[in-house]
JSON list of C-alpha atoms in Angstrom, two decimals:
[
{"chain": "A", "resi": 1, "resn": "MET", "atom": "CA", "xyz": [-12.79, 60.90, -67.11]},
{"chain": "A", "resi": 2, "resn": "ARG", "atom": "CA", "xyz": [-12.41, 60.45, -63.35]},
{"chain": "A", "resi": 3, "resn": "ILE", "atom": "CA", "xyz": [-8.70, 59.70, -63.74]},
{"chain": "A", "resi": 4, "resn": "LEU", "atom": "CA", "xyz": [-8.28, 62.86, -65.82]},
{"chain": "A", "resi": 5, "resn": "PHE", "atom": "CA", "xyz": [-10.03, 64.93, -63.13]},
{"chain": "A", "resi": 6, "resn": "ILE", "atom": "CA", "xyz": [-7.79, 63.52, -60.41]},
{"chain": "A", "resi": 7, "resn": "LEU", "atom": "CA", "xyz": [-4.68, 64.24, -62.52]},
{"chain": "A", "resi": 8, "resn": "ILE", "atom": "CA", "xyz": [-5.74, 67.86, -63.13]},
{"chain": "A", "resi": 9, "resn": "PHE", "atom": "CA", "xyz": [-6.58, 68.29, -59.43]},
{"chain": "A", "resi": 10, "resn": "PHE", "atom": "CA", "xyz": [-3.13, 67.28, -58.29]},
{"chain": "A", "resi": 11, "resn": "LEU", "atom": "CA", "xyz": [-1.44, 69.39, -60.95]},
{"chain": "A", "resi": 12, "resn": "VAL", "atom": "CA", "xyz": [-3.31, 72.48, -59.75]},
{"chain": "A", "resi": 13, "resn": "PHE", "atom": "CA", "xyz": [-3.08, 71.61, -56.03]},
{"chain": "A", "resi": 14, "resn": "PRO", "atom": "CA", "xyz": [0.17, 69.61, -55.85]},
{"chain": "A", "resi": 15, "resn": "PHE", "atom": "CA", "xyz": [0.32, 69.45, -52.04]},
{"chain": "A", "resi": 16, "resn": "GLN", "atom": "CA", "xyz": [-3.35, 68.78, -51.37]},
{"chain": "A", "resi": 17, "resn": "GLY", "atom": "CA", "xyz": [-3.70, 65.83, -49.01]},
{"chain": "A", "resi": 18, "resn": "TYR", "atom": "CA", "xyz": [-0.18, 66.08, -47.58]},
{"chain": "A", "resi": 19, "resn": "SER", "atom": "CA", "xyz": [0.39, 66.83, -43.92]},
{"chain": "A", "resi": 20, "resn": "PHE", "atom": "CA", "xyz": [3.68, 68.66, -43.50]},
{"chain": "A", "resi": 21, "resn": "GLU", "atom": "CA", "xyz": [5.19, 68.62, -40.01]},
{"chain": "A", "resi": 22, "resn": "ARG", "atom": "CA", "xyz": [8.93, 69.18, -40.62]},
{"chain": "A", "resi": 23, "resn": "ILE", "atom": "CA", "xyz": [9.52, 72.43, -42.49]},
{"chain": "A", "resi": 24, "resn": "VAL", "atom": "CA", "xyz": [12.74, 74.17, -43.50]},
{"chain": "A", "resi": 25, "resn": "SER", "atom": "CA", "xyz": [12.54, 77.84, -44.49]},
{"chain": "A", "resi": 26, "resn": "LEU", "atom": "CA", "xyz": [15.26, 79.36, -46.67]},
{"chain": "A", "resi": 27, "resn": "SER", "atom": "CA", "xyz": [14.13, 82.99, -46.25]},
{"chain": "A", "resi": 28, "resn": "PRO", "atom": "CA", "xyz": [13.48, 85.15, -43.17]},
{"chain": "A", "resi": 29, "resn": "ALA", "atom": "CA", "xyz": [10.41, 86.54, -44.93]},
{"chain": "A", "resi": 30, "resn": "ILE", "atom": "CA", "xyz": [9.10, 83.01, -45.56]},
{"chain": "A", "resi": 31, "resn": "THR", "atom": "CA", "xyz": [9.75, 82.21, -41.89]},
{"chain": "A", "resi": 32, "resn": "ASP", "atom": "CA", "xyz": [7.66, 85.26, -40.91]},
{"chain": "A", "resi": 33, "resn": "ILE", "atom": "CA", "xyz": [4.81, 84.07, -43.13]},
{"chain": "A", "resi": 34, "resn": "ILE", "atom": "CA", "xyz": [4.94, 80.54, -41.72]},
{"chain": "A", "resi": 35, "resn": "GLU", "atom": "CA", "xyz": [4.70, 81.97, -38.20]},
{"chain": "A", "resi": 36, "resn": "TYR", "atom": "CA", "xyz": [1.94, 84.37, -39.28]},
{"chain": "A", "resi": 37, "resn": "VAL", "atom": "CA", "xyz": [-0.29, 81.50, -40.46]},
{"chain": "A", "resi": 38, "resn": "GLY", "atom": "CA", "xyz": [0.27, 79.71, -37.15]},
{"chain": "A", "resi": 39, "resn": "ALA", "atom": "CA", "xyz": [2.68, 77.01, -38.29]},
{"chain": "A", "resi": 40, "resn": "GLY", "atom": "CA", "xyz": [5.86, 78.20, -36.60]},
{"chain": "A", "resi": 41, "resn": "ASP", "atom": "CA", "xyz": [5.99, 75.06, -34.46]},
{"chain": "A", "resi": 42, "resn": "LYS", "atom": "CA", "xyz": [6.55, 73.02, -37.62]},
{"chain": "A", "resi": 43, "resn": "LEU", "atom": "CA", "xyz": [9.82, 74.80, -38.43]},
{"chain": "A", "resi": 44, "resn": "ILE", "atom": "CA", "xyz": [12.88, 72.63, -37.88]},
{"chain": "A", "resi": 45, "resn": "GLY", "atom": "CA", "xyz": [15.36, 74.68, -39.91]},
{"chain": "A", "resi": 46, "resn": "THR", "atom": "CA", "xyz": [15.82, 78.34, -40.86]},
{"chain": "A", "resi": 47, "resn": "THR", "atom": "CA", "xyz": [18.58, 80.53, -42.27]},
{"chain": "A", "resi": 48, "resn": "ILE", "atom": "CA", "xyz": [21.24, 82.23, -40.17]},
{"chain": "A", "resi": 49, "resn": "PHE", "atom": "CA", "xyz": [19.36, 85.51, -40.71]},
{"chain": "A", "resi": 50, "resn": "SER", "atom": "CA", "xyz": [16.26, 84.29, -38.87]},
{"chain": "A", "resi": 51, "resn": "LYS", "atom": "CA", "xyz": [15.71, 84.70, -35.12]},
{"chain": "A", "resi": 52, "resn": "HIS", "atom": "CA", "xyz": [13.51, 81.61, -34.99]},
{"chain": "A", "resi": 53, "resn": "LYS", "atom": "CA", "xyz": [14.77, 79.01, -32.51]},
{"chain": "A", "resi": 54, "resn": "SER", "atom": "CA", "xyz": [15.53, 76.19, -34.92]},
{"chain": "A", "resi": 55, "resn": "GLU", "atom": "CA", "xyz": [18.53, 74.58, -36.57]},
{"chain": "A", "resi": 56, "resn": "LYS", "atom": "CA", "xyz": [20.44, 76.95, -38.87]},
{"chain": "A", "resi": 57, "resn": "VAL", "atom": "CA", "xyz": [20.93, 75.74, -42.42]},
{"chain": "A", "resi": 58, "resn": "GLY", "atom": "CA", "xyz": [23.13, 78.49, -43.88]},
{"chain": "A", "resi": 59, "resn": "GLY", "atom": "CA", "xyz": [22.23, 81.57, -45.90]},
{"chain": "A", "resi": 60, "resn": "ILE", "atom": "CA", "xyz": [19.52, 82.46, -48.39]},
{"chain": "A", "resi": 61, "resn": "ILE", "atom": "CA", "xyz": [21.68, 82.08, -51.51]},
{"chain": "A", "resi": 62, "resn": "ASN", "atom": "CA", "xyz": [24.12, 79.52, -50.07]},
{"chain": "A", "resi": 63, "resn": "PRO", "atom": "CA", "xyz": [22.21, 77.07, -47.86]},
{"chain": "A", "resi": 64, "resn": "ASN", "atom": "CA", "xyz": [23.89, 73.91, -46.62]},
{"chain": "A", "resi": 65, "resn": "LEU", "atom": "CA", "xyz": [22.51, 70.93, -48.52]},
{"chain": "A", "resi": 66, "resn": "GLU", "atom": "CA", "xyz": [23.93, 68.30, -46.16]},
{"chain": "A", "resi": 67, "resn": "LYS", "atom": "CA", "xyz": [22.54, 70.08, -43.10]},
{"chain": "A", "resi": 68, "resn": "ILE", "atom": "CA", "xyz": [19.07, 70.33, -44.63]},
{"chain": "A", "resi": 69, "resn": "TYR", "atom": "CA", "xyz": [19.06, 66.66, -45.67]},
{"chain": "A", "resi": 70, "resn": "SER", "atom": "CA", "xyz": [20.17, 65.60, -42.17]},
{"chain": "A", "resi": 71, "resn": "LEU", "atom": "CA", "xyz": [17.06, 67.26, -40.69]},
{"chain": "A", "resi": 72, "resn": "HIS", "atom": "CA", "xyz": [14.76, 65.00, -42.77]},
{"chain": "A", "resi": 73, "resn": "PRO", "atom": "CA", "xyz": [12.34, 67.76, -43.80]},
{"chain": "A", "resi": 74, "resn": "ASP", "atom": "CA", "xyz": [9.12, 66.87, -45.58]},
{"chain": "A", "resi": 75, "resn": "LEU", "atom": "CA", "xyz": [8.97, 70.36, -47.14]},
{"chain": "A", "resi": 76, "resn": "VAL", "atom": "CA", "xyz": [11.44, 73.14, -47.91]},
{"chain": "A", "resi": 77, "resn": "ILE", "atom": "CA", "xyz": [10.03, 76.61, -48.65]},
{"chain": "A", "resi": 78, "resn": "ALA", "atom": "CA", "xyz": [12.25, 79.22, -50.33]},
{"chain": "A", "resi": 79, "resn": "SER", "atom": "CA", "xyz": [12.13, 82.59, -52.05]},
{"chain": "A", "resi": 80, "resn": "ASN", "atom": "CA", "xyz": [13.33, 83.16, -55.58]},
{"chain": "A", "resi": 81, "resn": "LEU", "atom": "CA", "xyz": [16.62, 84.46, -54.12]},
{"chain": "A", "resi": 82, "resn": "THR", "atom": "CA", "xyz": [17.72, 80.88, -53.53]},
{"chain": "A", "resi": 83, "resn": "PRO", "atom": "CA", "xyz": [19.41, 79.57, -56.71]},
{"chain": "A", "resi": 84, "resn": "LYS", "atom": "CA", "xyz": [17.26, 77.33, -58.92]},
{"chain": "A", "resi": 85, "resn": "SER", "atom": "CA", "xyz": [20.14, 74.85, -59.10]},
{"chain": "A", "resi": 86, "resn": "PHE", "atom": "CA", "xyz": [19.93, 74.36, -55.33]},
{"chain": "A", "resi": 87, "resn": "ILE", "atom": "CA", "xyz": [16.17, 73.80, -55.44]},
{"chain": "A", "resi": 88, "resn": "THR", "atom": "CA", "xyz": [16.74, 71.18, -58.15]},
{"chain": "A", "resi": 89, "resn": "LYS", "atom": "CA", "xyz": [19.22, 69.36, -55.89]},
{"chain": "A", "resi": 90, "resn": "LEU", "atom": "CA", "xyz": [16.61, 69.23, -53.12]},
{"chain": "A", "resi": 91, "resn": "GLN", "atom": "CA", "xyz": [14.02, 67.83, -55.51]},
{"chain": "A", "resi": 92, "resn": "THR", "atom": "CA", "xyz": [16.51, 65.24, -56.78]},
{"chain": "A", "resi": 93, "resn": "LEU", "atom": "CA", "xyz": [16.88, 64.07, -53.18]},
{"chain": "A", "resi": 94, "resn": "GLY", "atom": "CA", "xyz": [13.11, 63.57, -53.02]},
{"chain": "A", "resi": 95, "resn": "ILE", "atom": "CA", "xyz": [12.42, 66.64, -50.86]},
{"chain": "A", "resi": 96, "resn": "LYS", "atom": "CA", "xyz": [9.25, 68.55, -51.73]},
{"chain": "A", "resi": 97, "resn": "THR", "atom": "CA", "xyz": [9.79, 72.26, -52.31]},
{"chain": "A", "resi": 98, "resn": "MET", "atom": "CA", "xyz": [7.82, 75.48, -52.70]},
{"chain": "A", "resi": 99, "resn": "VAL", "atom": "CA", "xyz": [9.40, 78.64, -54.12]},
{"chain": "A", "resi": 100, "resn": "PHE", "atom": "CA", "xyz": [7.91, 82.13, -53.96]},
{"chain": "A", "resi": 101, "resn": "ARG", "atom": "CA", "xyz": [8.72, 85.38, -55.73]},
{"chain": "A", "resi": 102, "resn": "LEU", "atom": "CA", "xyz": [8.59, 88.15, -53.11]},
{"chain": "A", "resi": 103, "resn": "ILE", "atom": "CA", "xyz": [8.81, 91.53, -54.85]},
{"chain": "A", "resi": 104, "resn": "SER", "atom": "CA", "xyz": [5.30, 92.97, -55.11]},
{"chain": "A", "resi": 105, "resn": "LEU", "atom": "CA", "xyz": [2.44, 93.28, -52.62]},
{"chain": "A", "resi": 106, "resn": "LYS", "atom": "CA", "xyz": [0.53, 90.68, -54.63]},
{"chain": "A", "resi": 107, "resn": "ASP", "atom": "CA", "xyz": [3.50, 88.32, -54.21]},
{"chain": "A", "resi": 108, "resn": "ILE", "atom": "CA", "xyz": [3.29, 88.63, -50.42]},
{"chain": "A", "resi": 109, "resn": "GLU", "atom": "CA", "xyz": [-0.46, 88.04, -50.37]},
{"chain": "A", "resi": 110, "resn": "ASN", "atom": "CA", "xyz": [-0.06, 85.04, -52.71]},
{"chain": "A", "resi": 111, "resn": "ALA", "atom": "CA", "xyz": [2.60, 83.53, -50.42]},
{"chain": "A", "resi": 112, "resn": "ILE", "atom": "CA", "xyz": [0.44, 84.03, -47.32]},
{"chain": "A", "resi": 113, "resn": "GLU", "atom": "CA", "xyz": [-2.52, 82.33, -48.96]},
{"chain": "A", "resi": 114, "resn": "LYS", "atom": "CA", "xyz": [-0.61, 79.36, -50.42]},
{"chain": "A", "resi": 115, "resn": "ILE", "atom": "CA", "xyz": [1.57, 78.73, -47.36]},
{"chain": "A", "resi": 116, "resn": "GLY", "atom": "CA", "xyz": [-1.42, 79.12, -45.06]},
{"chain": "A", "resi": 117, "resn": "ASN", "atom": "CA", "xyz": [-3.47, 76.66, -47.10]},
{"chain": "A", "resi": 118, "resn": "THR", "atom": "CA", "xyz": [-0.60, 74.17, -47.32]},
{"chain": "A", "resi": 119, "resn": "LEU", "atom": "CA", "xyz": [0.37, 74.19, -43.64]},
{"chain": "A", "resi": 120, "resn": "HIS", "atom": "CA", "xyz": [-2.73, 75.22, -41.73]},
{"chain": "A", "resi": 121, "resn": "GLY", "atom": "CA", "xyz": [-5.72, 75.37, -44.09]},
{"chain": "A", "resi": 122, "resn": "ASN", "atom": "CA", "xyz": [-6.24, 79.05, -43.30]},
{"chain": "A", "resi": 123, "resn": "GLY", "atom": "CA", "xyz": [-4.57, 80.83, -46.22]},
{"chain": "A", "resi": 124, "resn": "LYS", "atom": "CA", "xyz": [-7.52, 82.87, -47.43]},
{"chain": "A", "resi": 125, "resn": "ILE", "atom": "CA", "xyz": [-8.42, 83.99, -43.91]},
{"chain": "A", "resi": 126, "resn": "LYS", "atom": "CA", "xyz": [-4.85, 85.08, -43.11]},
{"chain": "A", "resi": 127, "resn": "LYS", "atom": "CA", "xyz": [-4.48, 86.87, -46.45]},
{"chain": "A", "resi": 128, "resn": "GLU", "atom": "CA", "xyz": [-7.68, 88.82, -45.82]},
{"chain": "A", "resi": 129, "resn": "GLU", "atom": "CA", "xyz": [-6.53, 89.61, -42.27]},
{"chain": "A", "resi": 130, "resn": "PHE", "atom": "CA", "xyz": [-3.21, 90.94, -43.58]},
{"chain": "A", "resi": 131, "resn": "ARG", "atom": "CA", "xyz": [-4.96, 93.03, -46.23]},
{"chain": "A", "resi": 132, "resn": "LYS", "atom": "CA", "xyz": [-7.41, 94.47, -43.70]},
{"chain": "A", "resi": 133, "resn": "ASN", "atom": "CA", "xyz": [-4.64, 95.52, -41.29]},
{"chain": "A", "resi": 134, "resn": "LEU", "atom": "CA", "xyz": [-2.63, 96.93, -44.19]},
{"chain": "A", "resi": 135, "resn": "LEU", "atom": "CA", "xyz": [-5.48, 99.15, -45.34]},
{"chain": "A", "resi": 136, "resn": "ILE", "atom": "CA", "xyz": [-6.07, 100.39, -41.79]},
{"chain": "A", "resi": 137, "resn": "LEU", "atom": "CA", "xyz": [-2.43, 101.50, -41.51]},
{"chain": "A", "resi": 138, "resn": "ALA", "atom": "CA", "xyz": [-2.49, 102.99, -45.01]},
{"chain": "A", "resi": 139, "resn": "LYS", "atom": "CA", "xyz": [-5.52, 105.08, -44.04]},
{"chain": "A", "resi": 140, "resn": "GLU", "atom": "CA", "xyz": [-3.73, 106.32, -40.90]},
{"chain": "A", "resi": 141, "resn": "LEU", "atom": "CA", "xyz": [-0.74, 107.35, -43.03]},
{"chain": "A", "resi": 142, "resn": "LYS", "atom": "CA", "xyz": [-2.87, 109.21, -45.56]},
{"chain": "A", "resi": 143, "resn": "SER", "atom": "CA", "xyz": [-3.03, 112.40, -43.49]},
{"chain": "A", "resi": 144, "resn": "CYS", "atom": "CA", "xyz": [0.78, 112.56, -43.54]},
{"chain": "A", "resi": 145, "resn": "LEU", "atom": "CA", "xyz": [1.74, 111.17, -46.94]},
{"chain": "A", "resi": 146, "resn": "ASN", "atom": "CA", "xyz": [-1.14, 112.07, -49.25]},
{"chain": "A", "resi": 147, "resn": "LYS", "atom": "CA", "xyz": [0.22, 113.71, -52.43]},
{"chain": "A", "resi": 148, "resn": "LYS", "atom": "CA", "xyz": [3.74, 113.89, -50.95]},
{"chain": "A", "resi": 149, "resn": "LYS", "atom": "CA", "xyz": [6.64, 112.92, -53.23]},
{"chain": "A", "resi": 150, "resn": "VAL", "atom": "CA", "xyz": [8.35, 110.08, -51.40]},
{"chain": "A", "resi": 151, "resn": "VAL", "atom": "CA", "xyz": [11.57, 108.23, -52.15]},
{"chain": "A", "resi": 152, "resn": "ILE", "atom": "CA", "xyz": [12.53, 105.00, -50.38]},
{"chain": "A", "resi": 153, "resn": "ILE", "atom": "CA", "xyz": [16.32, 104.71, -50.12]},
{"chain": "A", "resi": 154, "resn": "ILE", "atom": "CA", "xyz": [17.65, 101.26, -49.31]},
{"chain": "A", "resi": 155, "resn": "SER", "atom": "CA", "xyz": [21.37, 102.02, -49.58]},
{"chain": "A", "resi": 156, "resn": "TYR", "atom": "CA", "xyz": [23.75, 104.87, -50.34]},
{"chain": "A", "resi": 157, "resn": "ARG", "atom": "CA", "xyz": [26.90, 104.57, -52.49]},
{"chain": "A", "resi": 158, "resn": "PRO", "atom": "CA", "xyz": [25.54, 103.10, -54.59]},
{"chain": "A", "resi": 159, "resn": "LEU", "atom": "CA", "xyz": [22.22, 104.90, -54.25]},
{"chain": "A", "resi": 160, "resn": "PHE", "atom": "CA", "xyz": [19.63, 102.12, -54.40]},
{"chain": "A", "resi": 161, "resn": "ILE", "atom": "CA", "xyz": [15.89, 102.73, -54.15]},
{"chain": "A", "resi": 162, "resn": "ALA", "atom": "CA", "xyz": [12.62, 100.83, -53.83]},
{"chain": "A", "resi": 163, "resn": "GLY", "atom": "CA", "xyz": [10.23, 102.27, -56.41]},
{"chain": "A", "resi": 164, "resn": "ASN", "atom": "CA", "xyz": [6.46, 102.27, -56.77]},
{"chain": "A", "resi": 165, "resn": "LYS", "atom": "CA", "xyz": [6.47, 98.73, -58.21]},
{"chain": "A", "resi": 166, "resn": "SER", "atom": "CA", "xyz": [8.10, 97.25, -55.10]},
{"chain": "A", "resi": 167, "resn": "PHE", "atom": "CA", "xyz": [5.98, 95.95, -52.25]},
{"chain": "A", "resi": 168, "resn": "ILE", "atom": "CA", "xyz": [7.08, 98.92, -50.10]},
{"chain": "A", "resi": 169, "resn": "GLY", "atom": "CA", "xyz": [6.23, 101.43, -52.81]},
{"chain": "A", "resi": 170, "resn": "GLU", "atom": "CA", "xyz": [2.87, 99.84, -53.54]},
{"chain": "A", "resi": 171, "resn": "ILE", "atom": "CA", "xyz": [1.92, 99.94, -49.88]},
{"chain": "A", "resi": 172, "resn": "LEU", "atom": "CA", "xyz": [2.91, 103.59, -49.42]},
{"chain": "A", "resi": 173, "resn": "SER", "atom": "CA", "xyz": [1.00, 104.42, -52.61]},
{"chain": "A", "resi": 174, "resn": "LEU", "atom": "CA", "xyz": [-2.14, 103.14, -50.86]},
{"chain": "A", "resi": 175, "resn": "SER", "atom": "CA", "xyz": [-1.63, 106.08, -48.49]},
{"chain": "A", "resi": 176, "resn": "GLY", "atom": "CA", "xyz": [-1.75, 108.54, -51.36]},
{"chain": "A", "resi": 177, "resn": "ALA", "atom": "CA", "xyz": [2.01, 109.04, -51.51]},
{"chain": "A", "resi": 178, "resn": "LYS", "atom": "CA", "xyz": [3.62, 109.75, -54.89]},
{"chain": "A", "resi": 179, "resn": "VAL", "atom": "CA", "xyz": [6.34, 107.12, -54.65]},
{"chain": "A", "resi": 180, "resn": "LEU", "atom": "CA", "xyz": [9.38, 107.72, -56.86]},
{"chain": "A", "resi": 181, "resn": "PHE", "atom": "CA", "xyz": [10.32, 105.95, -59.29]},
{"chain": "A", "resi": 182, "resn": "ASN", "atom": "CA", "xyz": [8.46, 103.67, -61.74]},
{"chain": "A", "resi": 183, "resn": "VAL", "atom": "CA", "xyz": [10.58, 100.58, -60.88]},
{"chain": "A", "resi": 184, "resn": "SER", "atom": "CA", "xyz": [10.69, 97.81, -58.29]},
{"chain": "A", "resi": 185, "resn": "PHE", "atom": "CA", "xyz": [14.25, 97.93, -56.92]},
{"chain": "A", "resi": 186, "resn": "LYS", "atom": "CA", "xyz": [16.97, 99.79, -58.81]},
{"chain": "A", "resi": 187, "resn": "PRO", "atom": "CA", "xyz": [20.18, 101.84, -58.43]},
{"chain": "A", "resi": 188, "resn": "ILE", "atom": "CA", "xyz": [19.88, 105.48, -59.55]},
{"chain": "A", "resi": 189, "resn": "SER", "atom": "CA", "xyz": [22.16, 108.50, -59.72]},
{"chain": "A", "resi": 190, "resn": "ASN", "atom": "CA", "xyz": [22.14, 111.38, -57.23]},
{"chain": "A", "resi": 191, "resn": "GLU", "atom": "CA", "xyz": [21.25, 113.69, -60.11]},
{"chain": "A", "resi": 192, "resn": "ARG", "atom": "CA", "xyz": [18.17, 111.68, -61.09]},
{"chain": "A", "resi": 193, "resn": "LEU", "atom": "CA", "xyz": [17.03, 111.57, -57.49]},
{"chain": "A", "resi": 194, "resn": "LEU", "atom": "CA", "xyz": [17.31, 115.32, -57.04]},
{"chain": "A", "resi": 195, "resn": "SER", "atom": "CA", "xyz": [15.67, 116.08, -60.38]},
{"chain": "A", "resi": 196, "resn": "ALA", "atom": "CA", "xyz": [12.54, 114.26, -59.15]},
{"chain": "A", "resi": 197, "resn": "LYS", "atom": "CA", "xyz": [12.36, 116.72, -56.19]},
{"chain": "A", "resi": 198, "resn": "PRO", "atom": "CA", "xyz": [11.34, 114.33, -53.38]},
{"chain": "A", "resi": 199, "resn": "GLU", "atom": "CA", "xyz": [9.81, 115.87, -50.26]},
{"chain": "A", "resi": 200, "resn": "ILE", "atom": "CA", "xyz": [10.27, 112.89, -47.94]},
{"chain": "A", "resi": 201, "resn": "ALA", "atom": "CA", "xyz": [12.96, 110.22, -47.91]},
{"chain": "A", "resi": 202, "resn": "ILE", "atom": "CA", "xyz": [12.23, 106.96, -46.08]},
{"chain": "A", "resi": 203, "resn": "LEU", "atom": "CA", "xyz": [15.50, 105.44, -44.91]},
{"chain": "A", "resi": 204, "resn": "PRO", "atom": "CA", "xyz": [15.41, 101.75, -43.99]},
{"chain": "A", "resi": 205, "resn": "ALA", "atom": "CA", "xyz": [19.19, 101.78, -44.52]},
{"chain": "A", "resi": 206, "resn": "ARG", "atom": "CA", "xyz": [22.04, 100.34, -42.50]},
{"chain": "A", "resi": 207, "resn": "ARG", "atom": "CA", "xyz": [23.14, 102.46, -39.56]},
{"chain": "A", "resi": 208, "resn": "GLU", "atom": "CA", "xyz": [26.67, 103.05, -40.82]},
{"chain": "A", "resi": 209, "resn": "ARG", "atom": "CA", "xyz": [25.31, 104.74, -43.94]},
{"chain": "A", "resi": 210, "resn": "LEU", "atom": "CA", "xyz": [22.53, 106.78, -42.36]},
{"chain": "A", "resi": 211, "resn": "LYS", "atom": "CA", "xyz": [24.59, 109.83, -41.35]},
{"chain": "A", "resi": 212, "resn": "GLU", "atom": "CA", "xyz": [26.11, 110.16, -44.79]},
{"chain": "A", "resi": 213, "resn": "VAL", "atom": "CA", "xyz": [22.84, 109.92, -46.71]},
{"chain": "A", "resi": 214, "resn": "GLU", "atom": "CA", "xyz": [21.02, 112.14, -44.21]},
{"chain": "A", "resi": 215, "resn": "SER", "atom": "CA", "xyz": [23.66, 114.83, -44.60]},
{"chain": "A", "resi": 216, "resn": "PHE", "atom": "CA", "xyz": [23.34, 114.67, -48.39]},
{"chain": "A", "resi": 217, "resn": "LEU", "atom": "CA", "xyz": [19.53, 114.91, -48.35]},
{"chain": "A", "resi": 218, "resn": "LYS", "atom": "CA", "xyz": [19.32, 117.72, -45.79]},
{"chain": "A", "resi": 219, "resn": "LYS", "atom": "CA", "xyz": [21.39, 119.95, -48.06]},
{"chain": "A", "resi": 220, "resn": "PHE", "atom": "CA", "xyz": [18.39, 119.92, -50.38]},
{"chain": "A", "resi": 221, "resn": "LYS", "atom": "CA", "xyz": [15.80, 120.31, -47.60]},
{"chain": "A", "resi": 222, "resn": "ILE", "atom": "CA", "xyz": [14.43, 116.78, -47.99]},
{"chain": "A", "resi": 223, "resn": "THR", "atom": "CA", "xyz": [12.76, 115.45, -44.83]},
{"chain": "A", "resi": 224, "resn": "THR", "atom": "CA", "xyz": [14.38, 112.19, -43.74]},
{"chain": "A", "resi": 225, "resn": "VAL", "atom": "CA", "xyz": [12.61, 109.43, -41.82]},
{"chain": "A", "resi": 226, "resn": "LYS", "atom": "CA", "xyz": [14.70, 106.62, -40.33]},
{"chain": "A", "resi": 227, "resn": "VAL", "atom": "CA", "xyz": [12.95, 103.28, -39.87]},
{"chain": "A", "resi": 228, "resn": "SER", "atom": "CA", "xyz": [14.05, 99.76, -39.00]},
{"chain": "A", "resi": 229, "resn": "GLN", "atom": "CA", "xyz": [15.13, 97.83, -42.08]},
{"chain": "A", "resi": 230, "resn": "ASP", "atom": "CA", "xyz": [14.31, 94.61, -40.21]},
{"chain": "A", "resi": 231, "resn": "ASN", "atom": "CA", "xyz": [10.63, 95.51, -40.54]},
{"chain": "A", "resi": 232, "resn": "LEU", "atom": "CA", "xyz": [10.25, 97.62, -43.66]},
{"chain": "A", "resi": 233, "resn": "LEU", "atom": "CA", "xyz": [12.45, 95.55, -45.99]},
{"chain": "A", "resi": 234, "resn": "HIS", "atom": "CA", "xyz": [10.79, 92.24, -45.16]},
{"chain": "A", "resi": 235, "resn": "PRO", "atom": "CA", "xyz": [8.29, 91.11, -47.84]},
{"chain": "A", "resi": 236, "resn": "SER", "atom": "CA", "xyz": [6.10, 89.55, -45.17]},
{"chain": "A", "resi": 237, "resn": "PRO", "atom": "CA", "xyz": [3.49, 90.55, -42.57]},
{"chain": "A", "resi": 238, "resn": "ARG", "atom": "CA", "xyz": [6.35, 92.18, -40.65]},
{"chain": "A", "resi": 239, "resn": "ILE", "atom": "CA", "xyz": [5.91, 95.11, -43.05]},
{"chain": "A", "resi": 240, "resn": "LEU", "atom": "CA", "xyz": [2.93, 96.12, -40.87]},
{"chain": "A", "resi": 241, "resn": "LYS", "atom": "CA", "xyz": [5.35, 96.99, -38.06]},
{"chain": "A", "resi": 242, "resn": "GLY", "atom": "CA", "xyz": [7.39, 99.06, -40.48]},
{"chain": "A", "resi": 243, "resn": "LEU", "atom": "CA", "xyz": [4.31, 101.03, -41.55]},
{"chain": "A", "resi": 244, "resn": "LYS", "atom": "CA", "xyz": [3.40, 101.70, -37.93]},
{"chain": "A", "resi": 245, "resn": "GLU", "atom": "CA", "xyz": [6.90, 103.02, -37.37]},
{"chain": "A", "resi": 246, "resn": "ILE", "atom": "CA", "xyz": [6.59, 105.34, -40.39]},
{"chain": "A", "resi": 247, "resn": "GLU", "atom": "CA", "xyz": [3.23, 106.58, -39.12]},
{"chain": "A", "resi": 248, "resn": "GLU", "atom": "CA", "xyz": [4.68, 107.36, -35.69]},
{"chain": "A", "resi": 249, "resn": "LYS", "atom": "CA", "xyz": [7.67, 109.23, -37.12]},
{"chain": "A", "resi": 250, "resn": "VAL", "atom": "CA", "xyz": [6.32, 110.95, -40.23]},
{"chain": "A", "resi": 251, "resn": "CYS", "atom": "CA", "xyz": [3.11, 112.25, -38.72]},
{"chain": "A", "resi": 252, "resn": "LYS", "atom": "CA", "xyz": [5.08, 113.92, -35.94]},
{"chain": "A", "resi": 253, "resn": "SER", "atom": "CA", "xyz": [6.97, 115.91, -38.56]},
{"chain": "A", "resi": 254, "resn": "TYR", "atom": "CA", "xyz": [3.85, 117.54, -39.97]}
]
């Protein structure tokens, strides 16, 4: 019976008892979460998209296996954007891995809790801290976004949006915004966008596309709000900075 209990314990908590000191992150969002839980000093490798001062191990979907192995990590943490075949190669080499889906708000909170517990033993505390700060910002945004029809445009040509099932959409919905559409992330047509009659368009888009999409939206008297994609598009605690930026810009328009 005792052996069975121990087996179940380690199946449910596979990393319990390990002390990880050499971490490689294969996602900028994962890197943000690792830093947020206070374990940034354990990072020895990050992707080329991260500003963390550590060895670079390639991209999110095409990391360098030899480089990672040469760093002798005791844990590699990735998002579901990294191919499963690559994760399997790491595991074959005896490297422990954790992989997180980062699409919804719940996904972000789950990653904060599990990474915090694994690296610093503070996952629940940091998740609750993140949630508390999130709700404070959502409340501040309510006076500006409540009952407003909002569309979040990630790119233009093709027109690609973050809907109310994405982490961005879910968070803005906490402010009372009517986030269009009932999807996570999806391309849509200009006609479908206009038929929904958005009042506000949040644009965490690339600079080279901003003028073009702004010009298109202003023809239909849709208020545009430009925000940093580095903050708003990160499924991590960095989203809090993006919300603060929206609050500063949107509330000035009303």
